[in-house]
Coordinates of C-alpha atoms (C1' of nucleotides) in Angstrom, one line a residue:
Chain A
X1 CA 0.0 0.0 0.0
X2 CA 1.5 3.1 -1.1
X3 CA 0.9 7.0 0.2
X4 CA -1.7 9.2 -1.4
X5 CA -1.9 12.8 -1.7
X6 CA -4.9 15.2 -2.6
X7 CA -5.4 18.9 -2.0
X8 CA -8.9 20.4 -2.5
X9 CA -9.1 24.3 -2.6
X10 CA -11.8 24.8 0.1
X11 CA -13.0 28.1 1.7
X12 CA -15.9 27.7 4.2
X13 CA -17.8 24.9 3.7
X14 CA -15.0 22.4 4.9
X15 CA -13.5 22.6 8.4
X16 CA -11.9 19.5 9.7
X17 CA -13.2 20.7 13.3
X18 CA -16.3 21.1 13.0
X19 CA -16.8 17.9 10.5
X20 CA -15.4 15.6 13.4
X21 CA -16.5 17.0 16.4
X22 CA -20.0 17.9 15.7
X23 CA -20.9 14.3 17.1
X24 CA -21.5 11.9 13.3
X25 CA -18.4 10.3 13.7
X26 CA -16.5 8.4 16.7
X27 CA -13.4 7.2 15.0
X28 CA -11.5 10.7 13.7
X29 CA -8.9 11.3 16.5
X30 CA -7.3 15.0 16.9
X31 CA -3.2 15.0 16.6
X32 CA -1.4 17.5 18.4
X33 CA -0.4 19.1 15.4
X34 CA -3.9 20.1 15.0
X35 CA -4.4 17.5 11.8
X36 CA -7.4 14.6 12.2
X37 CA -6.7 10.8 11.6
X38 CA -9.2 8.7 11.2
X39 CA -10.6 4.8 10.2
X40 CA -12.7 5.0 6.5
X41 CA -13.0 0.9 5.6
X42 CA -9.8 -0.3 5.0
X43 CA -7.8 3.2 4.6
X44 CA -6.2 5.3 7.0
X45 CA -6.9 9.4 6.2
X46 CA -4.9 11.9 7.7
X47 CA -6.8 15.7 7.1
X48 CA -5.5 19.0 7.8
X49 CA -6.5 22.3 6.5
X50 CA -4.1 25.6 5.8
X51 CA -6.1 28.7 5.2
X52 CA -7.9 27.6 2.3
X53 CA -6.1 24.0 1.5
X54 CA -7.7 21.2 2.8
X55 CA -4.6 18.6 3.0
X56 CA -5.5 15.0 3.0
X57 CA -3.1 11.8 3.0
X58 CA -3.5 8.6 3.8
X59 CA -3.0 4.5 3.0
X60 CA -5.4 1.9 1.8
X61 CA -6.9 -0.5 -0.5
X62 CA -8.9 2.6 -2.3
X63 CA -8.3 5.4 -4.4
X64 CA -8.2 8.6 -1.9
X65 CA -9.9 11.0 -4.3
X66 CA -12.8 9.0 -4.8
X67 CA -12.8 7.9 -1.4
X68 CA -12.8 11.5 -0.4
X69 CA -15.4 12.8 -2.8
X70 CA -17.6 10.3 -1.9
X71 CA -16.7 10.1 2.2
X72 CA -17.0 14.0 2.3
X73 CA -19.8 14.8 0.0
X74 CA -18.1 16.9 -1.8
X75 CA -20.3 16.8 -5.3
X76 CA -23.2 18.6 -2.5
X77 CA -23.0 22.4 -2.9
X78 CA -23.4 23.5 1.1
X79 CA -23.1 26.9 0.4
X80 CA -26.5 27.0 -1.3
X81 CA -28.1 24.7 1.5
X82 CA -27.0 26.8 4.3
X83 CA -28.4 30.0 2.1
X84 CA -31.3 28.1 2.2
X85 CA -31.6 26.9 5.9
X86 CA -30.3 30.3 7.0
X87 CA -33.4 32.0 5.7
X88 CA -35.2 29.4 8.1
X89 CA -34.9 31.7 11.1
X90 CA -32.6 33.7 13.1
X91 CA -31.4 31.1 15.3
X92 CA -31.0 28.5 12.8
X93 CA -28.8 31.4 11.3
X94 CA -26.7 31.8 14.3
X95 CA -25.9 28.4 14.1
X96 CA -25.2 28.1 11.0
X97 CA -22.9 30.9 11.2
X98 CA -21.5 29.2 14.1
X99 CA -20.6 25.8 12.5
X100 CA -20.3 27.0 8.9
X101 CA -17.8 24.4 8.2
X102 CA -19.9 21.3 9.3
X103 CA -20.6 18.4 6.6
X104 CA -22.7 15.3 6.6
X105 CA -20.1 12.1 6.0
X106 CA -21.3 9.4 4.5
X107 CA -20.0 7.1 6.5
X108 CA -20.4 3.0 6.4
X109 CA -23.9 1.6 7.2
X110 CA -22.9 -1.4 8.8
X111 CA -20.4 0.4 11.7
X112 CA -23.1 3.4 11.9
X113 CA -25.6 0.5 13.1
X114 CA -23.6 -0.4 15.5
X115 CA -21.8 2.6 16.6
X116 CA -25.6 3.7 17.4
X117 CA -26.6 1.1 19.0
X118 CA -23.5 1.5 21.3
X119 CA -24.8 5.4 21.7
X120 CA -27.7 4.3 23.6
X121 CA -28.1 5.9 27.1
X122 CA -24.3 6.7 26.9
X123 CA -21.6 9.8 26.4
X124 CA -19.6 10.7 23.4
X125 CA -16.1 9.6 25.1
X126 CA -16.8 6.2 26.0
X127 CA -18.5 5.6 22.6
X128 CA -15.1 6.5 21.5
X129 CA -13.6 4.1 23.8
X130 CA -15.9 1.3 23.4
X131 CA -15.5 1.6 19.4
X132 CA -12.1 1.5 19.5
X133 CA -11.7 -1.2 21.6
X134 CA -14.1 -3.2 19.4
X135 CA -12.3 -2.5 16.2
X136 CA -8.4 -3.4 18.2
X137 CA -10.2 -6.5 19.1
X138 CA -11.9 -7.9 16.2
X139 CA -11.0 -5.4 13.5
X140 CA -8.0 -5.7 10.8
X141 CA -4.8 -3.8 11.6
X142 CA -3.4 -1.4 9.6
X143 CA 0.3 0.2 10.4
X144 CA 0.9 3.9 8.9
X145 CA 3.8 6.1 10.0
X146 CA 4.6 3.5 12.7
X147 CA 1.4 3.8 14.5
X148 CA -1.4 0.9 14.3
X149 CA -4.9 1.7 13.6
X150 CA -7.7 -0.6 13.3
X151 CA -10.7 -1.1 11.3
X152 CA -14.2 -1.4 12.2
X153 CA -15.2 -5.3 11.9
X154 CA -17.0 -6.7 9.4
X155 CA -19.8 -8.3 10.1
X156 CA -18.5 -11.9 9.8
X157 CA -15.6 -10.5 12.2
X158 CA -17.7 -9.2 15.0
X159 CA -20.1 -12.2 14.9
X160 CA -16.8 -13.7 16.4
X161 CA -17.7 -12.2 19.8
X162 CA -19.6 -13.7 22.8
X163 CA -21.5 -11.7 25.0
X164 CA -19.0 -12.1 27.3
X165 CA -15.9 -10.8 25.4
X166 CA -18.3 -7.4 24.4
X167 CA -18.7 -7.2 27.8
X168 CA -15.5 -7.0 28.9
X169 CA -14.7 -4.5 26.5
X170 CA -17.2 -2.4 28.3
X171 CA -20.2 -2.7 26.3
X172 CA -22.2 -3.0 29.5
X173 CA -26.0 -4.1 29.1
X174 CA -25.1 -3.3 25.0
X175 CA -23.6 -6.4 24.8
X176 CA -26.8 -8.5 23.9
X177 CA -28.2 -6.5 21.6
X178 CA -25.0 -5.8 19.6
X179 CA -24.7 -9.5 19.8
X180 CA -28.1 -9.9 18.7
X181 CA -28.0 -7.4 15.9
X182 CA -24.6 -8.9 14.8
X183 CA -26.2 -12.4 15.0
X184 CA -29.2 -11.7 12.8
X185 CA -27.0 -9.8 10.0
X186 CA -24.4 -12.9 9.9
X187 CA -27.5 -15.2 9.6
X188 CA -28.7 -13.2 6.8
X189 CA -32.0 -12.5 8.2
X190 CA -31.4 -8.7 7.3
X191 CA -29.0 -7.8 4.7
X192 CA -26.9 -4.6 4.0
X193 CA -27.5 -4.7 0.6
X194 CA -31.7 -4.8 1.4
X195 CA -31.0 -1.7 3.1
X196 CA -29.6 -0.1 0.4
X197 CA -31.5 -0.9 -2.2
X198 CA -34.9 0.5 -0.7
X199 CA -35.8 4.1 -1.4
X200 CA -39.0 5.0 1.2
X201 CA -37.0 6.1 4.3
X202 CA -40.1 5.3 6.4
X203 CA -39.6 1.6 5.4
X204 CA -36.0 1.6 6.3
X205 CA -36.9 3.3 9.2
X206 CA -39.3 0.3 10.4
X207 CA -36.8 -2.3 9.3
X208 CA -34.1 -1.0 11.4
X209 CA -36.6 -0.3 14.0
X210 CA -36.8 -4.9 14.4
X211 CA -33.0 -4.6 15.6
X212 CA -32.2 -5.4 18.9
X213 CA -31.1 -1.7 20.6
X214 CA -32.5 0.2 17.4
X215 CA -35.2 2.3 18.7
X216 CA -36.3 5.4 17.3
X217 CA -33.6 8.3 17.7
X218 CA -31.0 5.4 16.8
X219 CA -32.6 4.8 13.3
X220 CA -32.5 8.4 13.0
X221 CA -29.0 8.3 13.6
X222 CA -28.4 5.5 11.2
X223 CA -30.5 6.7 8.1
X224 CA -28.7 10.4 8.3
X225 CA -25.2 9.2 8.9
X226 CA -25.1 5.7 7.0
X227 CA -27.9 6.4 4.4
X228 CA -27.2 9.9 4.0
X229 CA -31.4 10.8 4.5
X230 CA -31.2 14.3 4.9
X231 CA -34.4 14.5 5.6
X232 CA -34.7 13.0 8.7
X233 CA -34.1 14.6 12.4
X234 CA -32.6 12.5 15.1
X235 CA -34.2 13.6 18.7
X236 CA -31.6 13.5 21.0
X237 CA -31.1 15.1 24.8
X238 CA -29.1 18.0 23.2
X239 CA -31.1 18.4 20.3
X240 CA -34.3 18.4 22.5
X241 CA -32.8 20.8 24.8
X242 CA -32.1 23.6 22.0
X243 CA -35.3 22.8 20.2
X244 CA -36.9 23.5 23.8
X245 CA -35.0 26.8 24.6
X246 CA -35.4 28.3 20.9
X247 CA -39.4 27.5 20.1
X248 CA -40.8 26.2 23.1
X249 CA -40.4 28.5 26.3
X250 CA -43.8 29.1 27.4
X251 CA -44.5 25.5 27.8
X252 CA -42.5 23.1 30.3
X253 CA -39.3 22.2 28.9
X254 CA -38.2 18.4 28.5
X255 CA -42.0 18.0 28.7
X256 CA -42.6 18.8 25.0
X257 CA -44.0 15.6 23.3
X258 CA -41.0 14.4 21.1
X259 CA -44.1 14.6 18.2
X260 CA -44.5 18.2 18.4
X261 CA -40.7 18.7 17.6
X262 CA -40.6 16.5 14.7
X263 CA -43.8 18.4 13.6
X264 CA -42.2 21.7 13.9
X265 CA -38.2 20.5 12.1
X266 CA -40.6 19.1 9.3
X267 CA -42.2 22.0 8.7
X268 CA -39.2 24.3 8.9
X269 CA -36.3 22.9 7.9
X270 CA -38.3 20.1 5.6
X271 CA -35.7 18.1 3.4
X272 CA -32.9 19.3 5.1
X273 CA -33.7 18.5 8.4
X274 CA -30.9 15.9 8.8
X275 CA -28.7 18.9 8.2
X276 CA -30.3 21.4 10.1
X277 CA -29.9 19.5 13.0
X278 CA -26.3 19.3 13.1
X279 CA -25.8 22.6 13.1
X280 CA -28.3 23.2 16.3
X281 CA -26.5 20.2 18.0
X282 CA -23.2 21.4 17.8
X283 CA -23.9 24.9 18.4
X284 CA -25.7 23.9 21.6
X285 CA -22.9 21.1 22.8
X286 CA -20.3 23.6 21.9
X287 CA -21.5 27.0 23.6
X288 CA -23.1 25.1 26.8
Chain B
dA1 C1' -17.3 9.8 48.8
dC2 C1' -21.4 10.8 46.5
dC3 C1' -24.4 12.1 42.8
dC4 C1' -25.6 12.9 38.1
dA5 C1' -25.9 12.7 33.3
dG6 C1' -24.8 10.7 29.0
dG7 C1' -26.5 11.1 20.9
dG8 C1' -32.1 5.6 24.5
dT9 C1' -34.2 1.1 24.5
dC10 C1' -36.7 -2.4 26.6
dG11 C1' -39.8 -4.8 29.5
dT12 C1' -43.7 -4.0 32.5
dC13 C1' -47.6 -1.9 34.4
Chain C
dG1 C1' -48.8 5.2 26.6
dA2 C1' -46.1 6.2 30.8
dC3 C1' -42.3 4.6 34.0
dG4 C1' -38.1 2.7 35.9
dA5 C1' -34.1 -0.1 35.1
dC6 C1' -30.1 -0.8 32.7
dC7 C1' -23.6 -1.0 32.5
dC8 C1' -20.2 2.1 32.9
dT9 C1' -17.4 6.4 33.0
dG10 C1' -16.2 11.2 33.5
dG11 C1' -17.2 15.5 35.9
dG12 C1' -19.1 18.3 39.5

DNA sequence: ACCCAGGGTCGTC
DNA sequence: GACGACCCTGGG
């Protein structure tokens, strides 16, 4: 495997920062020299950004300008979407202003399942942790610059794991149902490919929905960042919390039916919900 | 030391 | 439909 080397000419709509802390992705680590590293299938990506020049190097089986065009959206105009969503209101505005570098990633389907499902009740650290520790474990390695990184597992290489061993690598009461869920993929009872191939999010939705530890906000999670449904608006604590404090003060916070939020992204930010609600979320984690 | 919250889901009432 | 339990960790 040999070193690649792209530079994209970038102004606003790119900012390494932003794109990996604003809570999609669990396996882009910040270096001291300020640059991100990070796990894409089988390639290792190193991305750092100089005024306008986005840097990015890396090693793997894939070619790293398709890998990046497609990984970081980059055919998606997000100047005239956040024209568009910053016409929505003032405080979607603010955000946007806020975390004008954010993009979606279209990340993997089959480690966003489980990544998720890992989320549940949990913070962003130990996801990190957990994620990690599962890929070291049962992941493929793959040695850059001297350092070791790891891949997500495969299905077939995850299905390796007992409850036990997941618990150990402190899953805690996640265990089962990543077990579960793993189970059910490697028996073919659900494929990948089946949840590619359908178009009506709302079917996905319900299909995903039959997973052990996929409830609601998780599908959410799994149609925007491993289907790439912009349209749809994960409800999360900090979501629900700046959703509460911009449109709902009269009533009792954190007592808004999760309906009446949905209702009110749909009807504002409509196909670009998905998107819309990055922005809030990180504006909201960032400035608490 | 203690308590609390964290990108929720599940089983039970 | 509402309610509590759930494993574990970092931060107050």
């Amino acid at each position: 495997m040999k070193e690649q080397k792209i530079q994209i000419k970038m102004s606003k709509s790119f900012n390494p920062k932003q794109i990996f802390e604003c809570g999609q992705c669990f396996r882009w680590n910040k270096q001291v020299d300020g640059s991100y590293i990070g796990v894409v299938r089988h390639n290792v990506i190193k991305v750092q950004k100089e005024k306008d020049i986005v840097t990015i190097t890396g090693i793997g089986d894939e070619n790293l300008q398709e890998l990046v065009t497609e990984y970081f959206d980059l055919r998606t105009d997000y100047e005239t979407i956040k024209g568009k969503l910053s016409n929505v209101d003032s405080f979607l505005e603010e955000s946007i202003r806020y975390g004008e570098g954010i993009r979606i990633l279209k990340q993997d389907l089959w480690e966003m399942i489980i990544s998720y499902i890992i989320s549940a009740n949990n913070n962003i650290p130990r996801i990190k942790g957990i994620i990690e520790k599962i890929s070291k474990q049962y992941g493929d390695c793959i040695c850059w610059n001297d350092q070791k990184y790891y891949t997500f597992p495969s299905i077939l290489q995850l299905s390796k794991a007992t409850v036990e061993e997941l618990r150990t690598l402190g899953l805690g009461f996640r265990d089962q149902r990543v077990y579960d869920t793993t189970k059910l993929f490697v028996d073919k009872e659900l494929t990948i490919e089946e949840l590619t191939k359908e178009k009506d999010t709302n079917k996905i939705r319900e299909t995903l929905m039959k997973l052990p530890g996929v409830g609601p906000k998780v599908a959410d999670c799994i149609l925007l960042f491993g289907l790439h449904k912009l349209e749809v608006f994960p409800i999360d604590v900090w979501v629900r919390r700046v959703m509460n404090e911009l449109y709902f003060q009269e009533e009792e916070q954190n007592k808004v039916k999760k309906e009446k939020i949905e209702e009110l992204a749909k009807k504002k930010y409509q196909d670009l919900s998905g998107i819309a609600q990055q922005y809030l979320f990180y504006w909201r984690r960032e400035t608490a």
